[in-house]
Each structure stands twice: as structure tokens, then as C-alpha cells.
CSV table of C-alpha atoms and ligand atoms in Angstrom, one decimal:
chain,number,residue,atom,x,y,z
A,25,UNK,CA,0.0,0.0,0.0
A,26,UNK,CA,1.4,3.4,-0.9
A,27,UNK,CA,0.7,7.0,0.3
A,28,UNK,CA,-2.0,7.4,-2.4
A,29,UNK,CA,-3.8,4.3,-0.9
A,30,UNK,CA,-3.3,5.7,2.5
A,31,UNK,CA,-5.2,8.9,1.5
A,32,UNK,CA,-8.0,6.9,0.1
A,33,UNK,CA,-8.7,5.1,3.4
A,34,UNK,CA,-11.6,6.3,5.5
A,35,UNK,CA,-10.6,9.3,7.7
A,36,UNK,CA,-11.3,7.5,10.8
A,37,UNK,CA,-8.9,4.7,9.8
A,38,UNK,CA,-6.2,7.2,8.8
A,39,UNK,CA,-6.6,8.7,12.3
A,40,UNK,CA,-6.2,5.3,13.9
A,41,UNK,CA,-3.0,4.7,12.0
A,42,UNK,CA,-1.6,8.2,12.9
A,43,UNK,CA,-2.5,7.6,16.6
A,44,UNK,CA,-0.8,4.1,16.3
A,45,UNK,CA,2.3,5.9,15.1
A,46,UNK,CA,2.2,8.6,17.8
A,47,UNK,CA,1.6,6.0,20.5
A,48,UNK,CA,4.5,4.0,19.2
A,49,UNK,CA,6.6,7.1,19.3
A,50,UNK,CA,5.6,7.7,22.9
A,51,UNK,CA,6.3,4.0,23.8
A,52,UNK,CA,2.7,3.5,24.9
A,53,UNK,CA,2.6,-0.3,24.4
A,54,UNK,CA,-1.0,-1.0,25.7
A,55,UNK,CA,-2.3,1.7,23.4
A,56,UNK,CA,-0.4,0.4,20.4
A,57,UNK,CA,-1.7,-3.1,21.0
A,58,UNK,CA,-5.2,-1.8,21.4
A,59,UNK,CA,-5.0,0.1,18.1
A,60,UNK,CA,-3.6,-3.0,16.4
A,61,UNK,CA,-6.5,-5.1,17.6
A,62,UNK,CA,-8.9,-2.4,16.5
A,63,UNK,CA,-7.4,-2.3,13.0
A,64,UNK,CA,-7.8,-6.0,12.7
A,65,UNK,CA,-11.2,-6.5,14.3
A,66,UNK,CA,-13.0,-3.4,13.4
A,67,UNK,CA,-11.5,-2.4,10.2
A,68,UNK,CA,-10.5,-5.8,8.8
A,69,UNK,CA,-7.0,-4.5,8.0
A,70,UNK,CA,-4.4,-7.0,6.8
A,71,UNK,CA,-1.5,-7.5,9.1
A,72,UNK,CA,1.0,-6.4,6.4
A,73,UNK,CA,-0.9,-3.1,6.0
A,74,UNK,CA,-1.0,-2.5,9.8
A,75,UNK,CA,2.7,-3.1,9.9
A,76,UNK,CA,3.5,-0.8,7.1
A,77,UNK,CA,1.1,2.0,7.7
A,78,UNK,CA,1.1,1.9,11.6
A,79,UNK,CA,4.1,0.2,13.1
A,80,UNK,CA,7.0,0.6,10.6
A,81,UNK,CA,5.9,4.2,9.7
A,82,UNK,CA,6.0,4.9,13.5
A,83,UNK,CA,9.4,3.4,13.9
A,84,UNK,CA,10.7,5.3,11.0
A,85,UNK,CA,9.8,8.6,12.8
A,86,UNK,CA,11.5,7.3,15.9
A,87,UNK,CA,14.6,6.4,13.8
A,88,UNK,CA,14.8,10.0,12.4
A,89,UNK,CA,14.4,11.6,15.8
A,90,UNK,CA,16.9,9.2,17.3
A,91,UNK,CA,19.4,10.1,14.6
A,92,UNK,CA,18.7,13.9,15.2
A,93,UNK,CA,19.3,13.6,18.9
A,94,UNK,CA,15.7,14.3,19.8
A,95,UNK,CA,15.0,10.8,21.2
A,96,UNK,CA,17.5,8.8,23.2
A,97,UNK,CA,18.1,5.1,23.9
A,98,UNK,CA,15.6,4.8,26.8
A,99,UNK,CA,12.6,6.3,24.7
A,100,UNK,CA,13.6,4.2,21.7
A,101,UNK,CA,13.6,1.2,23.9
A,102,UNK,CA,10.1,1.9,24.9
A,103,UNK,CA,9.0,2.4,21.3
A,104,UNK,CA,10.6,-1.0,20.5
A,105,UNK,CA,8.7,-2.7,23.3
A,106,UNK,CA,5.5,-1.2,22.0
A,107,UNK,CA,6.2,-2.4,18.5
A,108,UNK,CA,7.0,-5.9,19.9
A,109,UNK,CA,3.8,-6.0,21.8
A,110,UNK,CA,1.9,-5.3,18.6
A,111,UNK,CA,3.9,-7.8,16.6
A,112,UNK,CA,2.9,-10.4,19.2
A,113,UNK,CA,-0.8,-9.7,18.2
A,114,UNK,CA,0.2,-10.1,14.5
A,115,UNK,CA,2.5,-13.1,14.9
A,116,UNK,CA,-0.2,-15.9,14.7
A,117,UNK,CA,-1.6,-14.3,11.6
A,118,UNK,CA,1.7,-13.8,9.9
A,119,UNK,CA,3.0,-17.3,10.7
A,120,UNK,CA,-0.1,-19.1,9.9
A,121,UNK,CA,0.8,-21.5,7.0
A,122,UNK,CA,-2.1,-21.4,4.5
A,123,UNK,CA,-2.1,-24.2,2.0
A,124,UNK,CA,1.5,-23.9,1.0
A,125,UNK,CA,4.0,-26.6,0.5
A,126,UNK,CA,6.9,-26.9,3.0
A,127,UNK,CA,9.6,-24.6,1.4
A,128,UNK,CA,12.8,-25.4,3.5
A,129,UNK,CA,14.6,-24.5,6.5
A,130,UNK,CA,16.0,-21.1,7.3
A,131,UNK,CA,18.4,-20.2,10.2
A,132,UNK,CA,18.2,-16.5,11.0
A,133,UNK,CA,19.9,-14.2,13.4
A,134,UNK,CA,21.3,-10.7,14.1
A,135,UNK,CA,25.0,-10.7,13.7
A,136,UNK,CA,27.7,-10.4,16.6
A,137,UNK,CA,27.8,-7.0,18.2
A,138,UNK,CA,24.2,-6.1,17.2
A,139,UNK,CA,21.1,-6.3,19.4
A,140,UNK,CA,18.4,-5.0,16.9
A,141,UNK,CA,15.9,-7.7,16.4
A,142,UNK,CA,12.6,-6.2,15.3
A,143,UNK,CA,13.1,-6.4,11.6
A,144,UNK,CA,14.8,-9.8,11.8
A,145,UNK,CA,11.8,-11.2,13.9
A,146,UNK,CA,9.5,-9.8,11.3
A,147,UNK,CA,11.4,-11.5,8.5
A,148,UNK,CA,11.3,-14.7,10.5
A,149,UNK,CA,7.5,-14.6,10.9
A,150,UNK,CA,6.8,-13.8,7.3
A,151,UNK,CA,9.1,-16.7,6.2
A,152,UNK,CA,7.2,-19.0,8.5
A,153,UNK,CA,3.9,-17.8,7.1
A,154,UNK,CA,5.3,-18.6,3.6
A,155,UNK,CA,6.0,-22.2,4.6
A,156,UNK,CA,9.5,-22.1,5.8
A,157,UNK,CA,10.7,-23.7,9.0
A,158,UNK,CA,12.5,-20.9,10.8
A,159,UNK,CA,15.3,-21.4,13.4
A,160,UNK,CA,15.7,-17.9,14.9
A,161,UNK,CA,19.0,-17.7,16.8
A,162,UNK,CA,18.2,-14.2,18.2
A,163,UNK,CA,20.8,-11.5,18.5
A,164,UNK,CA,24.5,-11.1,18.8
A,165,UNK,CA,25.0,-14.3,16.9
A,166,UNK,CA,28.6,-15.3,16.0
A,167,UNK,CA,29.9,-17.4,13.1
A,168,UNK,CA,30.2,-20.6,15.3
A,169,UNK,CA,26.6,-20.4,16.3
A,170,UNK,CA,25.3,-19.8,12.7
A,171,UNK,CA,27.4,-22.7,11.4
A,172,UNK,CA,26.4,-25.1,14.2
A,173,UNK,CA,22.7,-24.3,13.7
A,174,UNK,CA,23.0,-24.7,9.8
A,175,UNK,CA,24.5,-28.2,10.4
A,176,UNK,CA,22.1,-29.2,13.1
A,177,UNK,CA,19.0,-28.3,11.2
A,178,UNK,CA,20.5,-29.2,7.7
A,179,UNK,CA,19.2,-25.8,6.8
A,180,UNK,CA,18.8,-24.6,3.2
A,181,UNK,CA,19.1,-20.8,3.9
A,182,UNK,CA,21.1,-18.5,6.2
A,183,UNK,CA,19.4,-15.1,6.9
A,184,UNK,CA,21.6,-12.5,8.6
A,185,UNK,CA,20.6,-9.1,9.9
A,186,UNK,CA,22.5,-6.1,10.9
A,187,UNK,CA,21.3,-2.6,11.7
A,188,UNK,CA,24.7,-0.9,12.4
A,189,UNK,CA,27.4,0.0,10.0
A,190,UNK,CA,29.9,-1.4,12.5
A,191,UNK,CA,28.3,-4.8,12.6
A,192,UNK,CA,27.5,-5.3,8.9
A,193,UNK,CA,31.1,-6.3,8.0
A,194,UNK,CA,30.8,-9.3,10.3
A,195,UNK,CA,28.5,-10.9,7.7
A,196,UNK,CA,31.6,-11.3,5.4
A,197,UNK,CA,33.4,-13.2,8.2
A,198,UNK,CA,30.4,-15.6,8.4
A,199,UNK,CA,30.3,-16.1,4.7
A,200,UNK,CA,34.0,-16.8,4.6
A,201,UNK,CA,33.6,-19.4,7.4
A,202,UNK,CA,30.9,-21.1,5.2
A,203,UNK,CA,33.4,-21.3,2.4
A,204,UNK,CA,36.2,-22.5,4.7
A,205,UNK,CA,34.0,-25.3,6.1
A,206,UNK,CA,32.5,-26.4,2.8
A,207,UNK,CA,29.0,-25.2,3.5
A,208,UNK,CA,28.8,-22.3,1.1
A,209,UNK,CA,27.6,-24.2,-2.0
A,210,UNK,CA,24.7,-25.8,-0.3
A,211,UNK,CA,23.6,-22.7,1.6
A,212,UNK,CA,21.6,-19.7,0.2
A,213,UNK,CA,22.7,-16.7,2.0
A,214,UNK,CA,20.2,-13.7,2.4
A,215,UNK,CA,21.3,-10.5,4.2
A,216,UNK,CA,19.2,-7.5,5.4
A,217,UNK,CA,19.1,-4.5,7.6
A,218,UNK,CA,18.6,-0.8,7.1
A,219,UNK,CA,22.4,0.2,6.4
A,220,UNK,CA,23.0,-2.6,3.8
A,221,UNK,CA,22.8,-2.3,0.0
A,222,UNK,CA,22.9,-4.6,-2.9
A,223,UNK,CA,26.3,-3.7,-3.7
A,224,UNK,CA,27.5,-4.6,-0.2
A,225,UNK,CA,25.7,-7.9,-0.4
A,226,UNK,CA,27.4,-8.6,-3.7
A,227,UNK,CA,30.8,-7.6,-2.3
A,228,UNK,CA,30.6,-9.9,0.7
A,229,UNK,CA,29.4,-12.9,-1.4
A,230,UNK,CA,25.8,-13.1,-0.3
A,231,UNK,CA,23.2,-14.4,-2.6
A,232,UNK,CA,20.7,-11.5,-2.1
A,233,UNK,CA,20.1,-8.3,-0.2
A,234,UNK,CA,16.6,-8.1,1.0
A,235,UNK,CA,15.4,-4.6,1.6
A,236,UNK,CA,12.3,-5.7,3.5
A,237,UNK,CA,10.5,-8.8,4.7
A,238,UNK,CA,8.4,-9.2,1.6
A,239,UNK,CA,11.5,-9.2,-0.5
A,240,UNK,CA,13.2,-11.8,1.8
A,241,UNK,CA,10.2,-14.1,1.3
A,242,UNK,CA,10.3,-13.7,-2.5
A,243,UNK,CA,14.0,-14.2,-2.6
A,244,UNK,CA,13.9,-17.2,-0.4
A,245,UNK,CA,11.3,-18.9,-2.5
A,246,UNK,CA,12.9,-18.1,-5.8
A,247,UNK,CA,16.4,-19.2,-4.7
A,248,UNK,CA,14.9,-22.5,-3.3
A,249,UNK,CA,13.2,-23.1,-6.6
A,250,UNK,CA,16.6,-22.9,-8.3
A,251,UNK,CA,18.3,-25.0,-5.6
A,252,UNK,CA,15.6,-27.7,-6.1
A,253,UNK,CA,16.1,-27.7,-9.8
A,254,UNK,CA,19.8,-28.1,-9.5
A,255,UNK,CA,19.5,-31.0,-6.9
B,5,B1M,CO1,19.4,1.5,17.2
B,5,B1M,N1,20.3,2.4,15.8
B,5,B1M,N2,21.0,1.6,18.3
B,5,B1M,N3,18.3,0.9,18.7
B,5,B1M,N4,17.9,1.9,16.2
B,5,B1M,C1,19.6,2.5,14.5
B,5,B1M,C2,19.8,1.3,13.7
B,5,B1M,C3,20.1,3.8,13.9
B,5,B1M,C4,20.0,3.9,12.4
B,5,B1M,C5,19.3,5.0,14.5
B,5,B1M,C6,19.8,6.3,14.0
B,5,B1M,O1,20.8,6.9,14.3
B,5,B1M,N5,19.0,6.8,13.0
B,5,B1M,C7,21.6,3.8,14.4
B,5,B1M,C8,22.6,3.2,13.5
B,5,B1M,C9,23.5,4.1,12.9
B,5,B1M,C10,24.6,3.3,12.0
B,5,B1M,O2,25.1,2.4,12.3
B,5,B1M,N6,24.8,4.0,10.9
B,5,B1M,C11,21.4,3.1,15.7
B,5,B1M,C12,22.3,3.2,16.9
B,5,B1M,C13,23.5,4.1,16.7
B,5,B1M,C14,22.1,2.5,18.0
B,5,B1M,C15,23.1,2.4,19.2
B,5,B1M,C16,24.6,2.3,18.9
B,5,B1M,C17,22.8,3.6,20.1
B,5,B1M,C18,23.6,3.8,21.4
B,5,B1M,O3,23.7,2.8,22.2
B,5,B1M,N7,24.2,4.9,21.4
B,5,B1M,C19,22.7,1.1,19.9
B,5,B1M,C20,23.3,-0.2,19.4
B,5,B1M,C21,23.2,-1.4,20.2
B,5,B1M,C22,23.8,-2.6,19.6
B,5,B1M,O4,23.2,-3.1,18.7
B,5,B1M,N8,25.0,-3.0,19.9
B,5,B1M,C23,21.2,1.1,19.5
B,5,B1M,C24,20.2,0.5,20.3
B,5,B1M,C25,18.8,0.5,19.9
B,5,B1M,C26,17.8,-0.1,20.8
B,5,B1M,C27,18.1,-1.1,21.8
B,5,B1M,C28,17.3,1.2,21.6
B,5,B1M,C29,16.5,-0.3,19.8
B,5,B1M,C30,16.6,-1.8,19.3
B,5,B1M,C31,15.5,-2.6,20.0
B,5,B1M,C32,15.3,-4.0,19.4
B,5,B1M,O5,15.6,-4.1,18.2
B,5,B1M,N9,14.9,-4.9,20.2
B,5,B1M,C33,17.0,0.5,18.6
B,5,B1M,C34,16.2,0.8,17.5
B,5,B1M,C35,14.7,0.5,17.7
B,5,B1M,C36,16.6,1.5,16.4
B,5,B1M,C37,15.7,2.1,15.2
B,5,B1M,C38,15.1,3.4,15.7
B,5,B1M,C39,14.7,1.2,14.6
B,5,B1M,C40,15.1,-0.2,14.1
B,5,B1M,C41,14.0,-1.0,13.9
B,5,B1M,O6,13.5,-1.8,14.6
B,5,B1M,N10,13.2,-0.7,12.7
B,5,B1M,C42,16.8,2.3,14.1
B,5,B1M,C43,16.6,3.4,13.1
B,5,B1M,C44,16.3,2.9,11.7
B,5,B1M,O7,16.6,1.7,11.4
B,5,B1M,N11,15.8,3.7,10.9
B,5,B1M,C45,18.2,2.4,14.9
B,5,B1M,C46,12.0,-1.3,12.3
B,5,B1M,C47,12.3,-2.7,11.5
B,5,B1M,C48,10.9,-3.2,11.0
B,5,B1M,O8,13.0,-2.3,10.4
B,5,B1M,O9,15.1,-3.3,11.3
B,5,B1M,O10,15.2,-2.1,9.1
B,5,B1M,P1,14.5,-3.0,10.1
B,5,B1M,O11,14.2,-4.3,9.3
B,5,B1M,C49,13.5,-4.4,7.9
B,5,B1M,C50,14.6,-4.4,6.9
B,5,B1M,O12,15.8,-3.8,7.2
B,5,B1M,C51,14.7,-5.9,6.5
B,5,B1M,O13,13.5,-6.3,6.7
B,5,B1M,C52,12.9,-5.7,7.9
B,5,B1M,C53,11.4,-5.7,7.9
B,5,B1M,O14,10.9,-5.0,6.7
B,5,B1M,N12,15.6,-6.7,7.3
B,5,B1M,C54,15.9,-7.9,6.8
B,5,B1M,C55,16.2,-6.6,8.5
B,5,B1M,N13,16.9,-7.7,8.8
B,5,B1M,C56,16.8,-8.5,7.8
B,5,B1M,C57,17.3,-9.8,7.7
B,5,B1M,C58,17.0,-10.5,6.5
B,5,B1M,C59,16.3,-9.9,5.5
B,5,B1M,C60,15.8,-8.7,5.7
B,5,B1M,O15,17.5,-11.7,6.4
B,5,B1M,C61,17.1,-12.6,5.5
């Protein structure tokens, strides 16, 4: 849904989304959860639209004011908690597998040194909803942990997230370890996170940069299809 679509929503629903963004900014978890439930139950909104128009839009404003020194870590932590509360409401809807074949197994985590996990968790949920089995290793994950999980679960895909320019280079280390230990050929590597670019993904030897969760799902499906054809 784009801005034009937003403008075409009923005014009361636009107001609900704007309130959701404001409440997220203010870290009011209960209010954000309540607005999420209202958008679902009373307005029949799709989870993806609630995420985009309410939650991610609100977090974008938080990100701008954090960057500009208007908000600080404690406030941003509260906003993150509010967002996570709403994501818990959406989780069962996003992870519900609807008549799709099992797609494969994904090991996903936020790389070493980085504790941002909202986007990574969202990607994990959307992949589950698309029929993937998802092993979420959490935050601050090092190469040993990624490799051990890939082996333990005989995983098809490695998904790595980094939100800091200081942690994104660690993805290269993990990919090099995959090569060193003979796992690179059989593992599809997807990377994402706000500071990344396609050029960076190519440079470190990843298979695809995913700018958002929807792209991650598309890329995972497309690359699995190619992997299956090669097998
Ligand atoms: Co942090 N932080 N933060 N922070 N934080 C950023 C990333 C920052 C851009 C803010 C800013 O300055 N504007 C900035 C980084 C600057 C830089 O490196 N260039 C920053 C900073 C500096 C920091 C600290 C260093 C601050 C400090 O302590 N002084 C510190 C670092 C701690 C650490 O990691 N070691 C820190 C801490 C925190 C909080 C703990 C307060 C909190 C995190 C809470 C949590 O995650 N549990 C936080 C938050 C919330 C943010 C912002 C505001 C929001 C991130 C977010 O959740 N976005 C962020 C600003 C921003 O990104 N604009 C910021 C919403 C989420 C849905 O989007 O994560 O981009 P995103 O995920 C998307 C895509 O990127 C993609 O799909 C997702 C869904 O569409 N994607 C993937 C992500 N991962 C993927 C993996 C895939 C595929 C796609 O694998 C297949």
C-alpha cells in the first residue's frame, strides 16, 4: 500500500494509524496493542498493512528523531517494546501457514555485536507464514553459532541481519567461514538491515540483499526453486 492508498482510506482509519504511530513514538505499548486489535477486528485490515502504515511508519519517525538527537536510547527502547507488543498480536496471523508446501529451513539471526531484532523477527515470521521452517537464533550471533545451527538443522538458507554500519562487516566473516568449512555451495545466503545495499551484499558474497520482509520471502522462494532444480 502506498501513500495514495493511505489517502483513500476512511478518515477514521487514517486517524487510527496516525494515533498508532504517535503512541508507538511515545512508547505506549498498551495503546499500540489496542489500536492493532482495532485495526484488525473493526477495520478488517491486513497484518501487512498494519505493519507498514502503523508500526513501521511509526518506527521510521522514531529512527529519524533518534538520529537527530531528539530521542535517546531509553525512549527508543520503549518504542521498540510497544512495537514488539503489537507484533505479538500479528504473529499468529503472519506465521499461519495457508495451503503452501513446505519450502525449506531457514536459520536466521542478528550478527555479533548487534542487538536490533525487530526487523529480523518480522522477516522470520513472514518466512514461517510462507511455509519455511525458521530457526531464529536471536541477537549477537557469532559465526560458530550460525554454522552449528545450519549443520544441526540441515538448513537450506542462512538469513543475517545487521542494523549498524559497525556490525554489517561481520557478515563477510560468516560467509568466509561457510566457504572454509565447505557449506557455502549448499547454503543460500540472504542478508538484510537498514544500512545494507545490494552492492554490499554482492561484495561480501551473499546471494541476495533483502530490503524488507516481503523481498526476503520472494528471494527465499525463488532461490529455493533454483536450488531444487539443481538437486
Ligand atoms: Co538503534 N540504531 N542503536 N536501537 N535503532 C539504528 C539502527 C540507527 C540507524 C538510529 C539512527 O541513528 N537513526 C543507528 C545506527 C547508525 C549506524 O550504524 N549508521 C542506531 C544506533 C546508533 C544504536 C546504538 C549504537 C545507540 C547507542 O547505544 N548509542 C545502539 C546499538 C546497540 C547494539 O546493537 N549494539 C542502539 C540500540 C537500539 C535500541 C536497543 C534502543 C533499539 C533496538 C530494540 C530492538 O531491536 N529490540 C534501537 C532501535 C529500535 C533503532 C531504530 C530506531 C529502529 C530499528 C527498527 O526496529 N526498525 C533504528 C533506526 C532505523 O533503522 N531507521 C536504529 C523497524 C524494522 C521493522 O526495520 O530493522 O530495518 P528494520 O528491518 C527491515 C529491513 O531492514 C529488513 O526487513 C525488515 C522488515 O521489513 N531486514 C531484513 C532486517 N533484517 C533482515 C534480515 C534478513 C532480510 C531482511 O535476512 C534474510
